[in-house]
Amino acid sequence: MRAFVDRDACIGCEACVGICPEVFSMDDDAISVAVEGEIAEDILESAEEAMDCCPVGAITVE
């Protein structure tokens, strides 16, 4: 599974970073970015929680 952030939708609230810092971080423009590559199985649930908690639905995990 991989995580993706819609940069046009992200409002930079940092909720995803607080929930799953192993996958999400903020860039220089205060927009969330997801790590490239596969999400480790042991943090997949946390990444999905971050997706569910995004107030603007900017995150997908697939």
PDB file of N, CA, C and O in Angstrom:
ATOM      1  N   MET A   1       0.848  -1.178   0.000  1.00  0.00           N
ATOM      2  CA  MET A   1       0.000   0.000   0.000  1.00  0.00           C
ATOM      3  C   MET A   1       0.890   1.237   0.000  1.00  0.00           C
ATOM      4  O   MET A   1       1.972   1.236   0.553  1.00  0.00           O
ATOM      5  N   ARG A   2       0.354   2.290  -0.623  1.00  0.00           N
ATOM      6  CA  ARG A   2       1.070   3.561  -0.706  1.00  0.00           C
ATOM      7  C   ARG A   2       0.129   4.684  -0.299  1.00  0.00           C
ATOM      8  O   ARG A   2      -1.085   4.562  -0.434  1.00  0.00           O
ATOM      9  N   ALA A   3       0.708   5.788   0.150  1.00  0.00           N
ATOM     10  CA  ALA A   3      -0.082   6.969   0.514  1.00  0.00           C
ATOM     11  C   ALA A   3       0.185   8.076  -0.491  1.00  0.00           C
ATOM     12  O   ALA A   3       1.304   8.233  -0.983  1.00  0.00           O
ATOM     13  N   PHE A   4      -0.860   8.844  -0.759  1.00  0.00           N
ATOM     14  CA  PHE A   4      -0.775   9.969  -1.680  1.00  0.00           C
ATOM     15  C   PHE A   4      -1.489  11.166  -1.065  1.00  0.00           C
ATOM     16  O   PHE A   4      -2.508  11.002  -0.387  1.00  0.00           O
ATOM     17  N   VAL A   5      -0.951  12.369  -1.303  1.00  0.00           N
ATOM     18  CA  VAL A   5      -1.567  13.591  -0.810  1.00  0.00           C
ATOM     19  C   VAL A   5      -1.930  14.470  -2.008  1.00  0.00           C
ATOM     20  O   VAL A   5      -1.085  14.740  -2.863  1.00  0.00           O
ATOM     21  N   ASP A   6      -3.174  14.921  -2.045  1.00  0.00           N
ATOM     22  CA  ASP A   6      -3.614  15.872  -3.064  1.00  0.00           C
ATOM     23  C   ASP A   6      -3.146  17.252  -2.619  1.00  0.00           C
ATOM     24  O   ASP A   6      -3.722  17.863  -1.713  1.00  0.00           O
ATOM     25  N   ARG A   7      -2.090  17.743  -3.221  1.00  0.00           N
ATOM     26  CA  ARG A   7      -1.474  19.014  -2.816  1.00  0.00           C
ATOM     27  C   ARG A   7      -2.427  20.193  -2.993  1.00  0.00           C
ATOM     28  O   ARG A   7      -2.333  21.170  -2.276  1.00  0.00           O
ATOM     29  N   ASP A   8      -3.346  20.108  -3.934  1.00  0.00           N
ATOM     30  CA  ASP A   8      -4.299  21.199  -4.144  1.00  0.00           C
ATOM     31  C   ASP A   8      -5.370  21.236  -3.056  1.00  0.00           C
ATOM     32  O   ASP A   8      -5.933  22.289  -2.769  1.00  0.00           O
ATOM     33  N   ALA A   9      -5.642  20.097  -2.448  1.00  0.00           N
ATOM     34  CA  ALA A   9      -6.665  20.027  -1.411  1.00  0.00           C
ATOM     35  C   ALA A   9      -6.108  20.235  -0.005  1.00  0.00           C
ATOM     36  O   ALA A   9      -6.818  20.715   0.883  1.00  0.00           O
ATOM     37  N   CYS A  10      -4.841  19.902   0.215  1.00  0.00           N
ATOM     38  CA  CYS A  10      -4.236  19.972   1.547  1.00  0.00           C
ATOM     39  C   CYS A  10      -4.271  21.405   2.078  1.00  0.00           C
ATOM     40  O   CYS A  10      -3.896  22.349   1.374  1.00  0.00           O
ATOM     41  N   ILE A  11      -4.708  21.554   3.337  1.00  0.00           N
ATOM     42  CA  ILE A  11      -4.743  22.868   3.981  1.00  0.00           C
ATOM     43  C   ILE A  11      -3.620  23.030   5.001  1.00  0.00           C
ATOM     44  O   ILE A  11      -3.551  24.037   5.694  1.00  0.00           O
ATOM     45  N   GLY A  12      -2.760  22.037   5.122  1.00  0.00           N
ATOM     46  CA  GLY A  12      -1.601  22.132   6.002  1.00  0.00           C
ATOM     47  C   GLY A  12      -1.914  22.077   7.488  1.00  0.00           C
ATOM     48  O   GLY A  12      -1.182  22.648   8.294  1.00  0.00           O
ATOM     49  N   CYS A  13      -2.951  21.365   7.874  1.00  0.00           N
ATOM     50  CA  CYS A  13      -3.334  21.298   9.292  1.00  0.00           C
ATOM     51  C   CYS A  13      -2.407  20.424  10.129  1.00  0.00           C
ATOM     52  O   CYS A  13      -2.414  20.504  11.344  1.00  0.00           O
ATOM     53  N   GLU A  14      -1.625  19.585   9.487  1.00  0.00           N
ATOM     54  CA  GLU A  14      -0.646  18.697  10.116  1.00  0.00           C
ATOM     55  C   GLU A  14      -1.244  17.549  10.925  1.00  0.00           C
ATOM     56  O   GLU A  14      -0.536  16.880  11.670  1.00  0.00           O
ATOM     57  N   ALA A  15      -2.536  17.286  10.779  1.00  0.00           N
ATOM     58  CA  ALA A  15      -3.150  16.171  11.500  1.00  0.00           C
ATOM     59  C   ALA A  15      -2.491  14.850  11.107  1.00  0.00           C
ATOM     60  O   ALA A  15      -2.204  14.011  11.968  1.00  0.00           O
ATOM     61  N   CYS A  16      -2.210  14.680   9.832  1.00  0.00           N
ATOM     62  CA  CYS A  16      -1.604  13.432   9.359  1.00  0.00           C
ATOM     63  C   CYS A  16      -0.212  13.225   9.952  1.00  0.00           C
ATOM     64  O   CYS A  16       0.153  12.106  10.316  1.00  0.00           O
ATOM     65  N   VAL A  17       0.540  14.301  10.068  1.00  0.00           N
ATOM     66  CA  VAL A  17       1.885  14.217  10.643  1.00  0.00           C
ATOM     67  C   VAL A  17       1.805  13.828  12.112  1.00  0.00           C
ATOM     68  O   VAL A  17       2.604  13.022  12.596  1.00  0.00           O
ATOM     69  N   GLY A  18       0.841  14.379  12.822  1.00  0.00           N
ATOM     70  CA  GLY A  18       0.659  14.041  14.226  1.00  0.00           C
ATOM     71  C   GLY A  18       0.255  12.596  14.437  1.00  0.00           C
ATOM     72  O   GLY A  18       0.646  11.964  15.413  1.00  0.00           O
ATOM     73  N   ILE A  19      -0.524  12.046  13.514  1.00  0.00           N
ATOM     74  CA  ILE A  19      -1.012  10.675  13.632  1.00  0.00           C
ATOM     75  C   ILE A  19       0.006   9.667  13.115  1.00  0.00           C
ATOM     76  O   ILE A  19       0.205   8.610  13.715  1.00  0.00           O
ATOM     77  N   CYS A  20       0.660   9.976  12.007  1.00  0.00           N
ATOM     78  CA  CYS A  20       1.562   9.007  11.369  1.00  0.00           C
ATOM     79  C   CYS A  20       2.808   9.695  10.801  1.00  0.00           C
ATOM     80  O   CYS A  20       2.960   9.810   9.581  1.00  0.00           O
ATOM     81  N   PRO A  21       3.708  10.138  11.665  1.00  0.00           N
ATOM     82  CA  PRO A  21       4.908  10.832  11.187  1.00  0.00           C
ATOM     83  C   PRO A  21       5.868   9.937  10.404  1.00  0.00           C
ATOM     84  O   PRO A  21       6.759  10.440   9.720  1.00  0.00           O
ATOM     85  N   GLU A  22       5.674   8.628  10.491  1.00  0.00           N
ATOM     86  CA  GLU A  22       6.505   7.711   9.714  1.00  0.00           C
ATOM     87  C   GLU A  22       6.208   7.799   8.226  1.00  0.00           C
ATOM     88  O   GLU A  22       7.044   7.454   7.397  1.00  0.00           O
ATOM     89  N   VAL A  23       5.004   8.274   7.884  1.00  0.00           N
ATOM     90  CA  VAL A  23       4.582   8.333   6.484  1.00  0.00           C
ATOM     91  C   VAL A  23       4.443   9.776   5.989  1.00  0.00           C
ATOM     92  O   VAL A  23       4.764  10.062   4.847  1.00  0.00           O
ATOM     93  N   PHE A  24       3.982  10.682   6.855  1.00  0.00           N
ATOM     94  CA  PHE A  24       3.683  12.040   6.421  1.00  0.00           C
ATOM     95  C   PHE A  24       4.617  13.061   7.057  1.00  0.00           C
ATOM     96  O   PHE A  24       5.007  12.936   8.215  1.00  0.00           O
ATOM     97  N   SER A  25       4.939  14.086   6.278  1.00  0.00           N
ATOM     98  CA  SER A  25       5.725  15.218   6.763  1.00  0.00           C
ATOM     99  C   SER A  25       5.243  16.461   6.034  1.00  0.00           C
ATOM    100  O   SER A  25       4.457  16.375   5.088  1.00  0.00           O
ATOM    101  N   MET A  26       5.722  17.617   6.460  1.00  0.00           N
ATOM    102  CA  MET A  26       5.345  18.870   5.818  1.00  0.00           C
ATOM    103  C   MET A  26       6.505  19.369   4.976  1.00  0.00           C
ATOM    104  O   MET A  26       7.661  19.278   5.390  1.00  0.00           O
ATOM    105  N   ASP A  27       6.190  19.902   3.798  1.00  0.00           N
ATOM    106  CA  ASP A  27       7.251  20.445   2.949  1.00  0.00           C
ATOM    107  C   ASP A  27       7.453  21.932   3.244  1.00  0.00           C
ATOM    108  O   ASP A  27       6.817  22.489   4.153  1.00  0.00           O
ATOM    109  N   ASP A  28       8.302  22.581   2.505  1.00  0.00           N
ATOM    110  CA  ASP A  28       8.625  23.991   2.726  1.00  0.00           C
ATOM    111  C   ASP A  28       7.439  24.921   2.470  1.00  0.00           C
ATOM    112  O   ASP A  28       7.444  26.068   2.933  1.00  0.00           O
ATOM    113  N   ASP A  29       6.439  24.431   1.748  1.00  0.00           N
ATOM    114  CA  ASP A  29       5.236  25.221   1.476  1.00  0.00           C
ATOM    115  C   ASP A  29       4.120  24.927   2.471  1.00  0.00           C
ATOM    116  O   ASP A  29       2.978  25.345   2.268  1.00  0.00           O
ATOM    117  N   ALA A  30       4.437  24.196   3.555  1.00  0.00           N
ATOM    118  CA  ALA A  30       3.470  23.807   4.590  1.00  0.00           C
ATOM    119  C   ALA A  30       2.352  22.932   4.029  1.00  0.00           C
ATOM    120  O   ALA A  30       1.205  23.018   4.449  1.00  0.00           O
ATOM    121  N   ILE A  31       2.717  22.079   3.083  1.00  0.00           N
ATOM    122  CA  ILE A  31       1.797  21.104   2.495  1.00  0.00           C
ATOM    123  C   ILE A  31       2.313  19.716   2.851  1.00  0.00           C
ATOM    124  O   ILE A  31       3.512  19.455   2.807  1.00  0.00           O
ATOM    125  N   SER A  32       1.384  18.837   3.194  1.00  0.00           N
ATOM    126  CA  SER A  32       1.763  17.476   3.565  1.00  0.00           C
ATOM    127  C   SER A  32       2.318  16.714   2.364  1.00  0.00           C
ATOM    128  O   SER A  32       1.850  16.881   1.235  1.00  0.00           O
ATOM    129  N   VAL A  33       3.302  15.882   2.622  1.00  0.00           N
ATOM    130  CA  VAL A  33       3.841  14.966   1.625  1.00  0.00           C
ATOM    131  C   VAL A  33       3.932  13.582   2.256  1.00  0.00           C
ATOM    132  O   VAL A  33       4.167  13.448   3.451  1.00  0.00           O
ATOM    133  N   ALA A  34       3.737  12.575   1.431  1.00  0.00           N
ATOM    134  CA  ALA A  34       3.841  11.191   1.892  1.00  0.00           C
ATOM    135  C   ALA A  34       5.162  10.608   1.429  1.00  0.00           C
ATOM    136  O   ALA A  34       5.681  10.990   0.376  1.00  0.00           O
ATOM    137  N   VAL A  35       5.690   9.697   2.210  1.00  0.00           N
ATOM    138  CA  VAL A  35       6.922   9.021   1.811  1.00  0.00           C
ATOM    139  C   VAL A  35       6.677   8.276   0.509  1.00  0.00           C
ATOM    140  O   VAL A  35       5.567   7.834   0.236  1.00  0.00           O
ATOM    141  N   GLU A  36       7.703   8.163  -0.281  1.00  0.00           N
ATOM    142  CA  GLU A  36       7.586   7.396  -1.516  1.00  0.00           C
ATOM    143  C   GLU A  36       7.775   5.924  -1.194  1.00  0.00           C
ATOM    144  O   GLU A  36       8.500   5.563  -0.280  1.00  0.00           O
ATOM    145  N   GLY A  37       7.116   5.090  -1.932  1.00  0.00           N
ATOM    146  CA  GLY A  37       7.268   3.655  -1.737  1.00  0.00           C
ATOM    147  C   GLY A  37       6.193   3.063  -0.864  1.00  0.00           C
ATOM    148  O   GLY A  37       5.243   3.727  -0.450  1.00  0.00           O
ATOM    149  N   GLU A  38       6.364   1.796  -0.611  1.00  0.00           N
ATOM    150  CA  GLU A  38       5.380   1.020   0.145  1.00  0.00           C
ATOM    151  C   GLU A  38       5.382   1.392   1.628  1.00  0.00           C
ATOM    152  O   GLU A  38       6.440   1.633   2.214  1.00  0.00           O
ATOM    153  N   ILE A  39       4.202   1.392   2.219  1.00  0.00           N
ATOM    154  CA  ILE A  39       4.051   1.631   3.655  1.00  0.00           C
ATOM    155  C   ILE A  39       4.268   0.303   4.370  1.00  0.00           C
ATOM    156  O   ILE A  39       3.674  -0.713   3.996  1.00  0.00           O
ATOM    157  N   ALA A  40       5.112   0.317   5.382  1.00  0.00           N
ATOM    158  CA  ALA A  40       5.375  -0.902   6.155  1.00  0.00           C
ATOM    159  C   ALA A  40       4.083  -1.400   6.797  1.00  0.00           C
ATOM    160  O   ALA A  40       3.246  -0.610   7.249  1.00  0.00           O
ATOM    161  N   GLU A  41       3.922  -2.700   6.829  1.00  0.00           N
ATOM    162  CA  GLU A  41       2.703  -3.324   7.357  1.00  0.00           C
ATOM    163  C   GLU A  41       2.392  -2.875   8.785  1.00  0.00           C
ATOM    164  O   GLU A  41       1.230  -2.661   9.137  1.00  0.00           O
ATOM    165  N   ASP A  42       3.426  -2.689   9.610  1.00  0.00           N
ATOM    166  CA  ASP A  42       3.197  -2.349  11.016  1.00  0.00           C
ATOM    167  C   ASP A  42       2.721  -0.911  11.230  1.00  0.00           C
ATOM    168  O   ASP A  42       2.260  -0.579  12.325  1.00  0.00           O
ATOM    169  N   ILE A  43       2.779  -0.057  10.213  1.00  0.00           N
ATOM    170  CA  ILE A  43       2.267   1.310  10.356  1.00  0.00           C
ATOM    171  C   ILE A  43       1.116   1.604   9.400  1.00  0.00           C
ATOM    172  O   ILE A  43       0.618   2.727   9.352  1.00  0.00           O
ATOM    173  N   LEU A  44       0.657   0.611   8.680  1.00  0.00           N
ATOM    174  CA  LEU A  44      -0.436   0.788   7.731  1.00  0.00           C
ATOM    175  C   LEU A  44      -1.706   1.281   8.417  1.00  0.00           C
ATOM    176  O   LEU A  44      -2.379   2.186   7.921  1.00  0.00           O
ATOM    177  N   GLU A  45      -2.039   0.734   9.554  1.00  0.00           N
ATOM    178  CA  GLU A  45      -3.241   1.149  10.276  1.00  0.00           C
ATOM    179  C   GLU A  45      -3.160   2.629  10.662  1.00  0.00           C
ATOM    180  O   GLU A  45      -4.139   3.373  10.556  1.00  0.00           O
ATOM    181  N   SER A  46      -1.985   3.073  11.080  1.00  0.00           N
ATOM    182  CA  SER A  46      -1.776   4.469  11.433  1.00  0.00           C
ATOM    183  C   SER A  46      -1.921   5.375  10.210  1.00  0.00           C
ATOM    184  O   SER A  46      -2.515   6.462  10.281  1.00  0.00           O
ATOM    185  N   ALA A  47      -1.405   4.953   9.065  1.00  0.00           N
ATOM    186  CA  ALA A  47      -1.538   5.733   7.828  1.00  0.00           C
ATOM    187  C   ALA A  47      -3.003   5.836   7.408  1.00  0.00           C
ATOM    188  O   ALA A  47      -3.459   6.902   6.970  1.00  0.00           O
ATOM    189  N   GLU A  48      -3.749   4.761   7.568  1.00  0.00           N
ATOM    190  CA  GLU A  48      -5.169   4.783   7.234  1.00  0.00           C
ATOM    191  C   GLU A  48      -5.948   5.679   8.192  1.00  0.00           C
ATOM    192  O   GLU A  48      -6.892   6.363   7.797  1.00  0.00           O
ATOM    193  N   GLU A  49      -5.548   5.707   9.464  1.00  0.00           N
ATOM    194  CA  GLU A  49      -6.175   6.607  10.428  1.00  0.00           C
ATOM    195  C   GLU A  49      -5.922   8.061  10.024  1.00  0.00           C
ATOM    196  O   GLU A  49      -6.821   8.905  10.106  1.00  0.00           O
ATOM    197  N   ALA A  50      -4.707   8.365   9.584  1.00  0.00           N
ATOM    198  CA  ALA A  50      -4.390   9.717   9.125  1.00  0.00           C
ATOM    199  C   ALA A  50      -5.271  10.091   7.934  1.00  0.00           C
ATOM    200  O   ALA A  50      -5.782  11.213   7.862  1.00  0.00           O
ATOM    201  N   MET A  51      -5.476   9.153   7.017  1.00  0.00           N
ATOM    202  CA  MET A  51      -6.350   9.393   5.875  1.00  0.00           C
ATOM    203  C   MET A  51      -7.764   9.712   6.347  1.00  0.00           C
ATOM    204  O   MET A  51      -8.384  10.674   5.891  1.00  0.00           O
ATOM    205  N   ASP A  52      -8.271   8.919   7.277  1.00  0.00           N
ATOM    206  CA  ASP A  52      -9.631   9.102   7.773  1.00  0.00           C
ATOM    207  C   ASP A  52      -9.798  10.413   8.536  1.00  0.00           C
ATOM    208  O   ASP A  52     -10.893  10.981   8.558  1.00  0.00           O
ATOM    209  N   CYS A  53      -8.738  10.899   9.159  1.00  0.00           N
ATOM    210  CA  CYS A  53      -8.811  12.111   9.967  1.00  0.00           C
ATOM    211  C   CYS A  53      -8.537  13.388   9.191  1.00  0.00           C
ATOM    212  O   CYS A  53      -8.718  14.484   9.723  1.00  0.00           O
ATOM    213  N   CYS A  54      -8.120  13.277   7.942  1.00  0.00           N
ATOM    214  CA  CYS A  54      -7.846  14.473   7.140  1.00  0.00           C
ATOM    215  C   CYS A  54      -9.155  15.258   6.960  1.00  0.00           C
ATOM    216  O   CYS A  54     -10.110  14.718   6.414  1.00  0.00           O
ATOM    217  N   PRO A  55      -9.189  16.514   7.423  1.00  0.00           N
ATOM    218  CA  PRO A  55     -10.453  17.262   7.374  1.00  0.00           C
ATOM    219  C   PRO A  55     -10.917  17.622   5.969  1.00  0.00           C
ATOM    220  O   PRO A  55     -12.090  17.961   5.783  1.00  0.00           O
ATOM    221  N   VAL A  56     -10.035  17.543   4.987  1.00  0.00           N
ATOM    222  CA  VAL A  56     -10.429  17.885   3.619  1.00  0.00           C
ATOM    223  C   VAL A  56     -10.328  16.696   2.663  1.00  0.00           C
ATOM    224  O   VAL A  56     -10.480  16.853   1.459  1.00  0.00           O
ATOM    225  N   GLY A  57     -10.048  15.516   3.187  1.00  0.00           N
ATOM    226  CA  GLY A  57      -9.978  14.316   2.362  1.00  0.00           C
ATOM    227  C   GLY A  57      -8.863  14.348   1.322  1.00  0.00           C
ATOM    228  O   GLY A  57      -9.028  13.809   0.235  1.00  0.00           O
ATOM    229  N   ALA A  58      -7.746  14.955   1.678  1.00  0.00           N
ATOM    230  CA  ALA A  58      -6.632  15.097   0.731  1.00  0.00           C
ATOM    231  C   ALA A  58      -5.740  13.869   0.640  1.00  0.00           C
ATOM    232  O   ALA A  58      -4.865  13.827  -0.208  1.00  0.00           O
ATOM    233  N   ILE A  59      -5.962  12.886   1.496  1.00  0.00           N
ATOM    234  CA  ILE A  59      -5.079  11.710   1.561  1.00  0.00           C
ATOM    235  C   ILE A  59      -5.798  10.472   1.047  1.00  0.00           C
ATOM    236  O   ILE A  59      -6.964  10.237   1.386  1.00  0.00           O
ATOM    237  N   THR A  60      -5.080   9.692   0.252  1.00  0.00           N
ATOM    238  CA  THR A  60      -5.567   8.373  -0.129  1.00  0.00           C
ATOM    239  C   THR A  60      -4.474   7.357   0.203  1.00  0.00           C
ATOM    240  O   THR A  60      -3.292   7.649   0.089  1.00  0.00           O
ATOM    241  N   VAL A  61      -4.895   6.201   0.648  1.00  0.00           N
ATOM    242  CA  VAL A  61      -3.994   5.080   0.896  1.00  0.00           C
ATOM    243  C   VAL A  61      -4.543   3.927   0.077  1.00  0.00           C
ATOM    244  O   VAL A  61      -5.680   3.506   0.255  1.00  0.00           O
ATOM    245  N   GLU A  62      -3.723   3.463  -0.859  1.00  0.00           N
ATOM    246  CA  GLU A  62      -4.185   2.378  -1.739  1.00  0.00           C
ATOM    247  C   GLU A  62      -3.062   1.445  -2.061  1.00  0.00           C
ATOM    248  O   GLU A  62      -1.909   1.763  -1.949  1.00  0.00           O
TER     249      GLU A  62
END
